[in-house]
Coordinates of C-alpha atoms in Angstrom, one line a residue:
X69 CA 117.2 -127.3 -122.3
X70 CA 113.4 -127.8 -121.5
X71 CA 113.3 -128.6 -117.8
X72 CA 109.9 -128.9 -116.0
X73 CA 109.3 -128.3 -112.3
X74 CA 108.6 -132.0 -111.8
X75 CA 112.0 -132.7 -113.1
X76 CA 114.0 -131.3 -110.4
X77 CA 113.8 -134.4 -108.3
X78 CA 116.1 -136.2 -111.6
X79 CA 117.7 -133.3 -112.7
X80 CA 121.1 -135.0 -112.4
X81 CA 120.0 -137.7 -115.4
X82 CA 118.5 -135.0 -117.6
X83 CA 121.6 -132.4 -116.9
X84 CA 123.9 -135.4 -117.7
X85 CA 124.5 -135.0 -121.4
X86 CA 125.2 -131.2 -120.6
X87 CA 127.3 -131.8 -117.9
X88 CA 129.3 -134.6 -119.0
X89 CA 131.3 -132.6 -121.9
X90 CA 132.4 -130.0 -119.8
X91 CA 134.0 -132.3 -117.1
X92 CA 135.3 -134.6 -119.8
X93 CA 136.7 -131.5 -121.5
X94 CA 138.1 -129.4 -118.9
X95 CA 138.3 -131.2 -115.8
X96 CA 139.6 -134.8 -116.7
X97 CA 142.7 -133.5 -118.3
X98 CA 143.6 -132.1 -115.7
X99 CA 143.6 -134.6 -113.1
X100 CA 147.2 -135.3 -112.5
X101 CA 147.9 -131.4 -112.0
X102 CA 145.0 -131.1 -109.4
X103 CA 146.2 -134.5 -107.5
X104 CA 149.4 -133.0 -107.2
X105 CA 148.6 -130.0 -105.5
X106 CA 146.8 -131.9 -102.9
X107 CA 149.4 -134.0 -102.4
X108 CA 152.2 -130.8 -102.3
X109 CA 149.7 -129.5 -99.5
X110 CA 149.2 -133.1 -97.5
X111 CA 151.4 -136.0 -98.6
X112 CA 149.1 -138.5 -96.7
X113 CA 146.1 -137.8 -98.4
X114 CA 145.4 -139.9 -101.3
X115 CA 143.0 -138.5 -103.7
X116 CA 139.9 -140.9 -104.7
X117 CA 139.6 -142.2 -108.0
X118 CA 137.0 -139.8 -110.0
X119 CA 136.8 -137.5 -107.0
X120 CA 137.1 -134.2 -109.3
X121 CA 134.8 -135.4 -111.4
X122 CA 132.0 -136.1 -109.0
X123 CA 132.8 -132.7 -107.0
X124 CA 132.5 -130.6 -110.2
X125 CA 129.5 -132.8 -111.6
X126 CA 127.7 -132.0 -108.3
X127 CA 129.0 -128.6 -108.3
X128 CA 127.7 -127.8 -112.4
X129 CA 124.5 -129.7 -111.3
X130 CA 123.7 -127.3 -108.7
X131 CA 124.4 -123.8 -110.1
X132 CA 123.1 -125.2 -114.0
X133 CA 119.6 -125.9 -111.8
X134 CA 119.9 -122.7 -109.9
X135 CA 120.4 -120.9 -113.5
X136 CA 117.3 -122.1 -115.3
X137 CA 114.7 -120.9 -112.4
X138 CA 113.4 -117.6 -111.3
X139 CA 111.9 -116.1 -108.3
X140 CA 109.5 -113.2 -109.1
X141 CA 107.4 -110.3 -107.6
X142 CA 104.3 -111.3 -109.8
X143 CA 104.6 -115.0 -108.7
X144 CA 105.9 -114.7 -105.1
X145 CA 106.9 -117.5 -103.1
X146 CA 107.3 -120.1 -106.3
X147 CA 110.0 -121.0 -109.0
X148 CA 109.3 -120.3 -112.6
X149 CA 111.4 -121.5 -115.2
X150 CA 113.5 -118.6 -116.9
X151 CA 113.2 -119.2 -120.3
X152 CA 109.0 -119.2 -119.6
X153 CA 109.8 -115.3 -118.7
X154 CA 112.9 -114.5 -120.4
X155 CA 113.0 -112.2 -123.2
X156 CA 116.4 -112.1 -124.6
X157 CA 118.4 -108.8 -123.8
X158 CA 121.3 -107.1 -125.6
X159 CA 124.0 -105.5 -124.0
X160 CA 125.7 -102.5 -125.7
X161 CA 129.4 -101.3 -125.4
X162 CA 129.7 -98.1 -123.7
X163 CA 131.9 -96.7 -126.7
X164 CA 132.2 -98.6 -129.5
X165 CA 128.3 -99.7 -129.1
X166 CA 128.8 -103.1 -130.3
X167 CA 126.1 -105.0 -129.7
X168 CA 125.4 -108.5 -128.0
X169 CA 122.3 -110.3 -127.5
X170 CA 121.5 -112.6 -124.6
X171 CA 120.1 -115.9 -125.9
X172 CA 122.4 -118.3 -126.7
X173 CA 125.6 -116.4 -125.0
X174 CA 127.9 -115.7 -127.8
X175 CA 131.4 -116.9 -125.5
X176 CA 133.6 -114.9 -128.1
X177 CA 132.6 -111.7 -126.8
X178 CA 135.6 -112.4 -124.5
X179 CA 138.4 -112.7 -127.1
X180 CA 137.9 -109.0 -127.1
X181 CA 136.4 -107.9 -123.8
X182 CA 137.7 -110.3 -120.8
X183 CA 136.5 -108.4 -118.4
X184 CA 133.2 -106.9 -118.2
X185 CA 130.9 -104.6 -116.0
X186 CA 127.1 -104.1 -116.9
X187 CA 126.0 -101.2 -115.3
X188 CA 122.5 -100.3 -115.6
X189 CA 119.5 -98.7 -113.8
X190 CA 117.0 -100.9 -111.4
X191 CA 115.0 -103.4 -112.9
X192 CA 117.1 -103.2 -116.6
X193 CA 117.8 -107.3 -116.3
X194 CA 121.3 -107.5 -114.7
X195 CA 120.7 -110.5 -112.6
X196 CA 118.4 -112.1 -115.2
X197 CA 121.1 -111.7 -117.8
X198 CA 124.0 -113.4 -115.6
X199 CA 121.6 -116.3 -114.8
X200 CA 120.9 -116.5 -118.7
X201 CA 124.3 -116.2 -119.4
X202 CA 125.5 -118.8 -116.9
X203 CA 123.1 -121.5 -117.9
X204 CA 124.4 -120.8 -121.7
X205 CA 127.5 -121.3 -120.6
X206 CA 127.2 -124.6 -119.6
X207 CA 124.8 -125.6 -122.4
X208 CA 127.7 -124.7 -124.5
X209 CA 130.1 -126.1 -122.7
X210 CA 132.7 -123.3 -123.0
X211 CA 133.6 -122.7 -119.3
X212 CA 132.8 -123.6 -115.9
X213 CA 130.6 -120.3 -114.3
X214 CA 131.1 -119.4 -110.8
X215 CA 128.4 -116.7 -110.0
X216 CA 128.7 -114.8 -106.9
X217 CA 125.8 -112.6 -105.4
X218 CA 127.9 -109.9 -103.9
X219 CA 125.6 -109.0 -101.2
X220 CA 126.4 -112.0 -99.4
X221 CA 130.2 -111.0 -98.9
X222 CA 131.0 -109.2 -96.0
X223 CA 133.6 -109.4 -92.9
X224 CA 132.9 -113.0 -92.2
X225 CA 132.2 -114.4 -95.7
X226 CA 135.1 -113.4 -97.8
X227 CA 134.5 -113.8 -101.8
X228 CA 137.2 -116.8 -101.2
X229 CA 134.7 -118.3 -98.8
X230 CA 131.8 -118.0 -101.1
X231 CA 134.0 -119.2 -104.2
X232 CA 135.1 -122.4 -101.8
X233 CA 131.7 -122.8 -100.3
X234 CA 130.1 -123.2 -103.9
X235 CA 132.5 -125.5 -105.6
X236 CA 133.7 -127.2 -102.7
X237 CA 136.1 -129.5 -104.6
X238 CA 138.4 -130.6 -101.6
X239 CA 137.9 -132.3 -97.9
X240 CA 137.7 -129.9 -94.9
X241 CA 141.4 -130.9 -94.5
X242 CA 142.6 -128.8 -97.2
X243 CA 142.5 -124.8 -97.2
X244 CA 140.9 -122.5 -99.5
X245 CA 144.2 -121.5 -100.7
X246 CA 143.7 -124.5 -103.4
X247 CA 140.9 -122.7 -105.1
X248 CA 143.5 -120.2 -106.2
X249 CA 145.2 -122.9 -107.8
X250 CA 142.4 -124.4 -109.4
X251 CA 141.2 -120.7 -111.0
X252 CA 145.0 -120.7 -112.2
X253 CA 143.6 -123.3 -114.6
X254 CA 142.2 -120.2 -116.4
X255 CA 138.9 -122.2 -117.6
X256 CA 136.3 -120.7 -115.4
X257 CA 133.8 -117.4 -115.9
X258 CA 133.3 -115.8 -112.8
X259 CA 130.3 -113.7 -112.5
X260 CA 129.6 -111.1 -109.8
X261 CA 126.5 -110.2 -109.0
X262 CA 125.0 -106.7 -107.5
X263 CA 128.2 -104.7 -106.5
X264 CA 125.8 -101.7 -105.6
X265 CA 124.6 -104.2 -102.9
X266 CA 127.6 -104.3 -101.2
X267 CA 126.6 -102.3 -97.6
X268 CA 128.4 -98.9 -97.5
X269 CA 130.4 -99.7 -94.3
X270 CA 132.0 -102.5 -95.9
X271 CA 132.3 -101.5 -99.2
X272 CA 135.7 -100.3 -99.1
X273 CA 137.2 -103.2 -97.9
X274 CA 135.2 -105.5 -100.0
X275 CA 136.5 -103.5 -102.9
X276 CA 140.0 -103.9 -102.2
X277 CA 139.2 -107.6 -101.7
X278 CA 137.9 -107.7 -104.8
X279 CA 140.5 -106.6 -106.5
X280 CA 143.0 -108.3 -105.3
X281 CA 140.8 -111.5 -105.7
X282 CA 140.6 -110.4 -109.8
X283 CA 144.3 -109.9 -110.0
X284 CA 145.1 -113.1 -108.4
X285 CA 142.9 -114.7 -110.9
X286 CA 143.0 -112.5 -113.6
X287 CA 143.5 -115.3 -116.5
X288 CA 139.8 -116.1 -116.1
X289 CA 136.8 -114.0 -117.8
X290 CA 134.9 -112.0 -115.6
X291 CA 131.4 -110.4 -115.6
X292 CA 130.6 -107.6 -113.1
X293 CA 127.0 -106.5 -112.8
X294 CA 125.7 -103.2 -110.9
X295 CA 123.9 -99.8 -110.7
X296 CA 125.8 -97.0 -111.4
X297 CA 128.1 -96.8 -108.5
X298 CA 131.3 -94.4 -108.0
X299 CA 133.6 -97.7 -106.6
X300 CA 133.2 -99.2 -110.1
X301 CA 136.5 -97.1 -111.2
X302 CA 138.6 -99.4 -109.0
X303 CA 137.8 -101.9 -111.7
X304 CA 139.5 -99.8 -114.3
X305 CA 140.6 -103.1 -116.7
X306 CA 136.8 -103.8 -117.3
X307 CA 134.9 -102.8 -120.4
X308 CA 131.7 -101.1 -119.5
X309 CA 128.3 -102.2 -121.1
X310 CA 124.9 -101.1 -120.5
X311 CA 121.6 -103.0 -121.1
X312 CA 119.2 -101.7 -124.2
X313 CA 116.0 -100.6 -123.2
X314 CA 113.2 -102.7 -124.3
X315 CA 112.0 -102.3 -127.6
X316 CA 107.9 -101.8 -127.4
X317 CA 107.6 -105.8 -129.5
X318 CA 109.8 -107.1 -126.7
X319 CA 107.7 -105.4 -123.6
X320 CA 103.9 -107.2 -125.3
X321 CA 106.1 -110.2 -125.4
X322 CA 106.8 -110.2 -121.9
X323 CA 103.5 -109.5 -120.8
X324 CA 102.3 -112.7 -123.1
X325 CA 104.9 -115.1 -120.8
X326 CA 103.4 -113.3 -117.9
X327 CA 100.0 -113.9 -119.0
X328 CA 101.2 -117.3 -120.1
X329 CA 101.9 -118.3 -116.8
X330 CA 99.1 -116.8 -115.0
X331 CA 95.4 -118.5 -114.2
X332 CA 93.6 -114.8 -114.8
X333 CA 94.0 -113.7 -118.1
X334 CA 94.3 -110.3 -118.7
X335 CA 97.3 -109.8 -121.5
X336 CA 95.3 -109.1 -124.7
X337 CA 93.7 -106.5 -122.7
X338 CA 96.4 -104.8 -121.4
X339 CA 98.6 -104.9 -124.7
X340 CA 95.3 -103.2 -126.2
X341 CA 95.0 -100.3 -123.6
X342 CA 98.7 -99.7 -123.4
X343 CA 98.9 -99.3 -127.3
X344 CA 96.1 -96.7 -127.0
X345 CA 98.7 -94.8 -124.2
X346 CA 102.0 -95.1 -125.6
X347 CA 103.0 -92.0 -124.8
X348 CA 101.7 -92.1 -121.3
X349 CA 103.8 -95.7 -120.3
X350 CA 106.7 -95.1 -122.8
X351 CA 109.2 -95.1 -120.2
X352 CA 107.9 -98.0 -118.3
X353 CA 107.9 -100.4 -121.7
X354 CA 111.5 -100.1 -121.7
X355 CA 112.1 -101.3 -118.5
X356 CA 111.6 -105.5 -117.8
X357 CA 110.9 -105.0 -114.2
X358 CA 108.3 -102.1 -114.8
X359 CA 106.5 -104.2 -117.6
X360 CA 106.3 -107.1 -115.1
X361 CA 105.0 -104.6 -112.5
X362 CA 102.7 -102.8 -114.8
X363 CA 101.5 -106.3 -115.5
X364 CA 100.8 -107.1 -111.7
X365 CA 99.0 -103.8 -111.2
X366 CA 96.8 -104.5 -114.0
X367 CA 95.6 -107.5 -112.6
X368 CA 94.5 -105.9 -109.8
X369 CA 92.6 -102.7 -110.7
X370 CA 92.7 -102.9 -114.5
X371 CA 94.1 -99.3 -115.1
X372 CA 97.4 -98.2 -116.2
X373 CA 99.4 -96.2 -113.9
X374 CA 100.8 -92.8 -115.4
X375 CA 103.9 -92.8 -112.7
X376 CA 106.5 -94.6 -111.8
X377 CA 105.1 -94.1 -108.1
X378 CA 101.8 -95.3 -108.9
X379 CA 103.1 -98.8 -109.9
X380 CA 104.8 -99.2 -106.8
X381 CA 102.0 -98.3 -104.7
X382 CA 99.3 -100.6 -106.8
X383 CA 101.8 -103.5 -106.9
X384 CA 101.8 -102.9 -102.8
X385 CA 98.1 -103.2 -102.6
X386 CA 98.1 -106.1 -105.1
X387 CA 100.8 -108.0 -102.9
X388 CA 98.9 -106.9 -99.5
X389 CA 95.4 -107.9 -100.6
X390 CA 95.3 -110.6 -102.9
X391 CA 99.1 -111.5 -104.0
X392 CA 99.4 -114.7 -105.9
X393 CA 98.5 -114.8 -109.4
X394 CA 99.4 -118.8 -109.4
X395 CA 96.5 -119.4 -107.2
X396 CA 93.6 -117.9 -108.6
X397 CA 91.5 -115.7 -105.6
X398 CA 93.9 -117.2 -102.9
X399 CA 94.4 -114.7 -99.9
X400 CA 96.2 -115.2 -96.5
X401 CA 95.8 -113.6 -93.3
X402 CA 98.0 -111.0 -92.2
X403 CA 99.7 -112.4 -88.8
X404 CA 100.7 -109.1 -87.7
X405 CA 96.7 -107.7 -88.0
X406 CA 98.1 -104.5 -89.1
X407 CA 95.8 -102.6 -92.3
X408 CA 97.4 -102.3 -95.6
X409 CA 98.2 -97.8 -94.3
X410 CA 99.5 -99.1 -91.0
X411 CA 102.0 -102.0 -92.5
X412 CA 103.6 -99.5 -95.2
X413 CA 104.0 -97.0 -92.1
X414 CA 106.4 -99.6 -90.6
X415 CA 107.8 -100.9 -94.0
X416 CA 108.6 -97.3 -94.9
X417 CA 110.7 -97.2 -91.7
X418 CA 112.6 -100.3 -92.4
X419 CA 113.5 -99.0 -95.9
X420 CA 115.0 -95.9 -95.2
X421 CA 117.0 -97.0 -92.1
X422 CA 118.1 -100.4 -94.3
X423 CA 119.0 -98.1 -97.6
X424 CA 121.1 -95.7 -95.4
X425 CA 123.6 -98.5 -94.8
X426 CA 122.8 -99.7 -98.0
X427 CA 122.1 -103.4 -97.6
X428 CA 119.3 -105.6 -99.2
X429 CA 119.9 -109.0 -97.1
X430 CA 119.8 -109.7 -93.2
X431 CA 119.5 -112.5 -91.1
X432 CA 116.5 -113.1 -89.4
X433 CA 117.5 -111.4 -86.0
X434 CA 118.9 -108.4 -87.8
X435 CA 115.6 -107.8 -89.5
X436 CA 114.0 -108.8 -86.3
X437 CA 115.9 -105.9 -84.6
X438 CA 114.8 -103.6 -88.0
X439 CA 111.5 -104.2 -87.1
X440 CA 111.4 -103.6 -83.3
X441 CA 113.3 -100.2 -84.3
X442 CA 110.1 -99.3 -86.2
X443 CA 107.9 -100.5 -84.1
X444 CA 109.2 -98.0 -81.6
X445 CA 109.0 -95.1 -83.5
X446 CA 105.2 -96.0 -84.2
X447 CA 104.0 -96.9 -80.7
X448 CA 99.9 -96.9 -81.7
X449 CA 100.7 -100.2 -83.4
X450 CA 100.4 -103.2 -81.6
X451 CA 102.1 -106.2 -83.6
X452 CA 105.0 -108.8 -82.8
X453 CA 107.8 -108.4 -84.5
X454 CA 108.0 -112.1 -85.0
X455 CA 104.6 -111.9 -87.1
X456 CA 105.7 -109.1 -88.5
X457 CA 108.8 -110.9 -90.2
X458 CA 106.5 -113.9 -91.3
X459 CA 104.0 -111.3 -93.4
X460 CA 107.3 -109.7 -95.0
X461 CA 107.8 -113.5 -96.6
X462 CA 104.5 -115.0 -96.9
X463 CA 101.1 -113.2 -96.4
X464 CA 102.8 -109.7 -97.6
X465 CA 105.6 -111.0 -100.2
X466 CA 107.5 -108.0 -100.0
X467 CA 110.8 -110.0 -99.4
X468 CA 112.2 -113.2 -100.2
X469 CA 113.5 -115.7 -98.0
X470 CA 117.7 -116.8 -99.1
X471 CA 118.6 -120.0 -97.2
X472 CA 118.5 -118.6 -93.4
X473 CA 118.3 -114.8 -94.5
X474 CA 115.9 -112.8 -96.2
X475 CA 115.9 -110.1 -98.5
X476 CA 114.3 -107.4 -100.5
X477 CA 112.2 -109.1 -103.1
X478 CA 114.1 -106.6 -105.8
X479 CA 116.0 -104.1 -104.7
X480 CA 113.7 -101.1 -106.3
X481 CA 110.7 -102.0 -103.5
X482 CA 113.0 -100.9 -100.7
X483 CA 114.1 -97.5 -102.8
X484 CA 110.3 -97.0 -103.0
X485 CA 109.7 -97.6 -99.5
X486 CA 112.5 -95.3 -98.5
X487 CA 111.0 -92.4 -100.7
X488 CA 107.5 -92.7 -99.3
X489 CA 109.5 -92.7 -96.1
X490 CA 111.8 -89.3 -97.0
X491 CA 108.0 -87.8 -98.6
X492 CA 106.2 -88.3 -95.8
X493 CA 108.8 -86.7 -93.6
X494 CA 108.5 -83.3 -91.7
X495 CA 112.2 -82.9 -92.4
X496 CA 111.7 -84.1 -96.0
X497 CA 114.1 -81.2 -98.1
X498 CA 116.6 -81.2 -95.1
X499 CA 116.7 -85.2 -95.8
X500 CA 116.5 -84.6 -99.9
X501 CA 119.5 -82.2 -99.6
X502 CA 121.8 -84.4 -97.8
X503 CA 121.1 -87.4 -99.9
X504 CA 121.5 -85.0 -102.7
X505 CA 125.0 -83.6 -101.8
X506 CA 126.1 -87.0 -100.6
X507 CA 127.2 -87.7 -104.1
X508 CA 126.2 -91.5 -103.5
X509 CA 125.3 -93.3 -106.6
X510 CA 123.7 -95.6 -104.3
X511 CA 120.6 -93.0 -103.9
X512 CA 119.8 -92.4 -107.5
X513 CA 116.8 -94.4 -107.6
X514 CA 115.5 -93.0 -104.7
X515 CA 116.1 -89.9 -106.1
X516 CA 114.3 -90.6 -109.3
X517 CA 111.4 -91.8 -107.1
X518 CA 111.4 -88.2 -105.4
X519 CA 111.4 -86.4 -108.4
X520 CA 107.6 -87.7 -108.8
X521 CA 106.8 -88.0 -105.1
X522 CA 108.3 -84.2 -104.5
X523 CA 108.4 -82.7 -107.8
X524 CA 108.4 -78.9 -106.1
X525 CA 111.3 -79.6 -103.8
X526 CA 113.1 -81.9 -106.2
X527 CA 113.3 -78.7 -108.6
X528 CA 113.9 -76.3 -106.2
X529 CA 117.1 -78.0 -104.5
X530 CA 118.2 -80.5 -107.0
X531 CA 117.6 -79.0 -110.6
X532 CA 118.3 -75.4 -109.1
X533 CA 121.6 -76.2 -108.1
X534 CA 123.0 -78.3 -110.9
X535 CA 121.6 -75.4 -113.0
X536 CA 124.0 -73.4 -111.0
X537 CA 126.6 -75.4 -111.3
X538 CA 126.3 -75.4 -114.9
X539 CA 125.7 -71.9 -115.6
X540 CA 129.0 -71.2 -113.2
X541 CA 130.9 -73.8 -115.1
X542 CA 129.8 -72.5 -118.4
X543 CA 130.9 -68.9 -117.6
X544 CA 134.5 -70.4 -116.9
X545 CA 135.2 -72.4 -119.9
X546 CA 136.8 -70.9 -123.1
X547 CA 137.5 -67.4 -121.5
X548 CA 139.6 -66.7 -125.0
X549 CA 137.0 -67.9 -127.7
X550 CA 138.2 -70.2 -130.2
X551 CA 137.4 -69.7 -134.0
X552 CA 134.6 -71.8 -133.9
X553 CA 130.7 -71.9 -134.3
X554 CA 129.2 -71.4 -130.6
X555 CA 127.0 -74.2 -130.9
X556 CA 130.1 -76.2 -131.1
X557 CA 131.6 -74.5 -128.0
X558 CA 128.3 -74.8 -126.3
X559 CA 127.8 -78.5 -126.9
X560 CA 131.6 -79.3 -125.9
X561 CA 130.8 -77.6 -122.3
X562 CA 127.5 -79.6 -121.7
X563 CA 129.3 -82.9 -122.9
X564 CA 132.3 -82.0 -120.3
X565 CA 129.8 -80.3 -117.5
X566 CA 130.3 -82.9 -114.4
X567 CA 132.7 -85.1 -116.0
X568 CA 136.3 -86.0 -117.0
X569 CA 137.2 -87.1 -120.5
X570 CA 140.8 -88.0 -121.3
X571 CA 142.4 -89.5 -124.2
X572 CA 145.8 -91.5 -124.4
X573 CA 147.3 -92.5 -127.7
X574 CA 149.4 -95.5 -127.6
X575 CA 151.9 -97.6 -129.8
X576 CA 150.4 -100.6 -128.5
X577 CA 147.8 -101.9 -126.4
X578 CA 149.1 -100.9 -122.4
X579 CA 146.3 -102.8 -120.8
X580 CA 143.4 -100.7 -119.2
X581 CA 145.2 -100.9 -115.7
X582 CA 148.0 -99.2 -117.2
X583 CA 145.8 -96.6 -119.0
X584 CA 144.0 -96.1 -116.2
X585 CA 146.8 -95.0 -113.8
X586 CA 147.7 -92.3 -116.6
X587 CA 144.1 -91.4 -116.3
X588 CA 144.4 -90.9 -112.5
X589 CA 147.7 -89.1 -113.0
X590 CA 146.3 -86.5 -115.3
X591 CA 143.2 -85.9 -112.9
X592 CA 145.4 -85.7 -109.6
X593 CA 142.1 -84.9 -107.6
X594 CA 139.7 -87.4 -105.5
X595 CA 137.6 -89.4 -108.1
X596 CA 135.0 -89.8 -105.4
X597 CA 131.6 -89.5 -106.6
X598 CA 132.4 -90.3 -109.9
X599 CA 132.3 -93.5 -112.4
X600 CA 134.4 -94.4 -115.1
X601 CA 134.1 -95.9 -118.2
X602 CA 136.7 -96.9 -121.0
X603 CA 137.4 -98.2 -124.4
X604 CA 140.1 -99.2 -126.4
X605 CA 140.2 -98.4 -130.2
X606 CA 141.7 -100.7 -132.4
X607 CA 142.8 -97.9 -135.0
X608 CA 146.3 -97.1 -136.4
X609 CA 147.9 -95.7 -134.3
X610 CA 145.4 -97.3 -131.0
X611 CA 144.2 -95.2 -128.4
X612 CA 142.0 -95.4 -125.2
X613 CA 139.2 -92.9 -124.4
X614 CA 138.2 -92.8 -120.7
X615 CA 135.4 -91.4 -119.0
X616 CA 134.1 -90.4 -115.5
X617 CA 130.6 -89.1 -115.0
X618 CA 129.4 -87.9 -111.6
X619 CA 126.1 -88.0 -110.2
X620 CA 124.9 -84.6 -111.3
X621 CA 126.0 -86.4 -114.5
X622 CA 123.5 -89.4 -114.1
X623 CA 120.5 -87.1 -112.8
X624 CA 120.8 -85.3 -116.1
X625 CA 120.2 -88.3 -118.0
X626 CA 117.4 -89.2 -115.9
X627 CA 115.9 -85.7 -116.3
X628 CA 116.7 -86.2 -120.3
X629 CA 114.5 -89.1 -120.2
X630 CA 111.9 -87.6 -118.1
X631 CA 112.0 -85.0 -121.0
X632 CA 112.3 -82.2 -118.7
X633 CA 112.7 -78.8 -120.4
X634 CA 116.3 -78.3 -119.8
X635 CA 117.8 -79.8 -123.1
X636 CA 118.4 -79.0 -126.8
X637 CA 118.3 -81.7 -129.0
X638 CA 120.9 -81.7 -131.6
X639 CA 121.3 -83.6 -134.4
X640 CA 123.8 -85.8 -135.1
X641 CA 126.0 -84.8 -138.2
X642 CA 128.6 -87.0 -140.2
X643 CA 131.8 -85.9 -139.2
X644 CA 135.7 -87.5 -139.2
X645 CA 136.6 -89.5 -136.7
X646 CA 138.7 -88.9 -133.9
X647 CA 141.3 -91.5 -135.3
X648 CA 141.9 -89.5 -138.8
X649 CA 143.0 -86.8 -136.3
X650 CA 145.4 -89.0 -134.0
X651 CA 148.5 -87.5 -135.7
X652 CA 148.0 -84.2 -133.5
X653 CA 148.4 -86.1 -130.2
X654 CA 152.1 -87.6 -128.8
X655 CA 152.2 -91.1 -127.9
X656 CA 151.9 -92.1 -124.2
X657 CA 150.6 -88.5 -123.0
X658 CA 147.3 -88.6 -120.9
X659 CA 145.2 -85.6 -122.7
X660 CA 142.3 -84.3 -120.0
X661 CA 139.8 -82.6 -121.9
X662 CA 139.7 -78.9 -120.5
X663 CA 139.5 -75.7 -122.4
X664 CA 142.9 -74.9 -122.9
X665 CA 143.0 -73.9 -127.2
X666 CA 146.8 -74.9 -127.7
X667 CA 145.7 -78.6 -126.8
X668 CA 145.1 -80.7 -130.1
X669 CA 141.6 -81.6 -128.9
X670 CA 140.7 -78.2 -129.5
X671 CA 142.0 -77.5 -132.5
X672 CA 139.5 -76.1 -134.8
X673 CA 139.9 -78.8 -137.2
X674 CA 139.3 -81.6 -135.0
X675 CA 137.1 -80.3 -132.3
X676 CA 134.2 -81.5 -133.5
X677 CA 135.1 -85.3 -133.8
X678 CA 136.3 -84.8 -130.6
X679 CA 132.6 -83.6 -129.8
X680 CA 131.4 -86.8 -131.3
X681 CA 134.0 -89.0 -129.5
X682 CA 132.5 -87.4 -126.0
X683 CA 129.1 -87.9 -127.6
X684 CA 129.8 -91.9 -127.4

């Protein structure tokens, strides 16, 4: 649907042809059942005519309108139509590599994968994809979407509270438990955005709460988005998907879309210069958020940065000095009266302290306290906390307002300033060591940035440690050498290093919960610090392939993308599929991949096929 900003006031009338079919198809056939639920809870209460239709029409109007607009760092403090910026992204199933392009959302994906995790790194467009999926589901009249930003869930606002407050289908006289009965109808798609943004101090509790909610409402479809997080292993019934990196032509299309919205035109020159320096900016072109930062920084100094850190620095300078591209030449005075350098020092303190607790959204009082704490550490600065708070969301829009709260405009901005704090700290080696040894996925993007900021320390502490672990692991494996080429043995050791893989052959599909339980029993160790993935293969016989990857494995993936000279590229030769060898495996026995030669996965005739499965 093509909606202009001017249309928002008359949105109800415009959205009516889209929303009415959903209400007629999904709500009206269940009115009697819904009314009976209300009567059971309160026999004195009489439900008004068209009560449910009106409530869900209002709800769908709200969520549909929200899904059509976004706020961006390139055009801060303004709403932009998603369709004007969106370059269709593709999600890829982690094991089968099946691809789904998220334009007109293919709802049949849920026929095969009714519970999905989209896990990828900072800036790959996870939240944007969920907005597009939400709008597309409504436009196709397929389901009623419920989009929950998980950063809003805390000890005072449960997942049930959040869903209740969004749908709000009943009067205050009815309790929230009716939500569960509504969700029993099974025609909802529940989209849970930003699992990685749940604060550390509440993550365990909220994870249990989410798991319980999903079990109680399991006949609906679910999508969770997150950066890589070890706690995702809790959701073993979910299928893991990644976002396909942008192709070069898609990056150029995004630049053109940004340029169409800008008062000052730089797109043609930027694309021409990027084409001359493709190797220099290759990493940035694959990431939608970094492409937008590239555009933002180019509008500021007409130069293409060679490093990710330089990107963020130039974007910060642009936001501080003249941030609004939608209003040519417009600048706002800084209420705090701090210059660009002093303002950044305070920001670094705030970013580091808030990243430690894993929070990106705050009440005004909480943020004022963080500002006051940073001010105490920098006593030479004279400013009012309230003035700095106002600068954050208006004159230097590093933050965005969300209702009565304030949040980082993007989590990677928080990571950038936190990394700068560490880099400028007198005990940076100690801090980097603690972060690395914590094993927390939450710090992965900060470590990525520290690779550029503190390369010598990164090599000394992190790369050296991973290599030492690898050497020790390599020397401990296959003490009795199998009768196989050494390159296949070396490949197996490299694939399994800092990971755990399990194969489970079954006579029929048993569900991911039971498969994961078998996996956990096979591991018999604490899974903290590992991220899980699983896939079911509809072969004859069928089998489950499960894996868990540690933070070290994720760091190795980043180092490979940066062309760190640690890897030997191996061409993938065509080989027999693992399913052709399944007769070697017993039914319902979880096989944890190790170096025991008597196990079927280490037999010479199957060894290479198993390697191929692990590579996938």
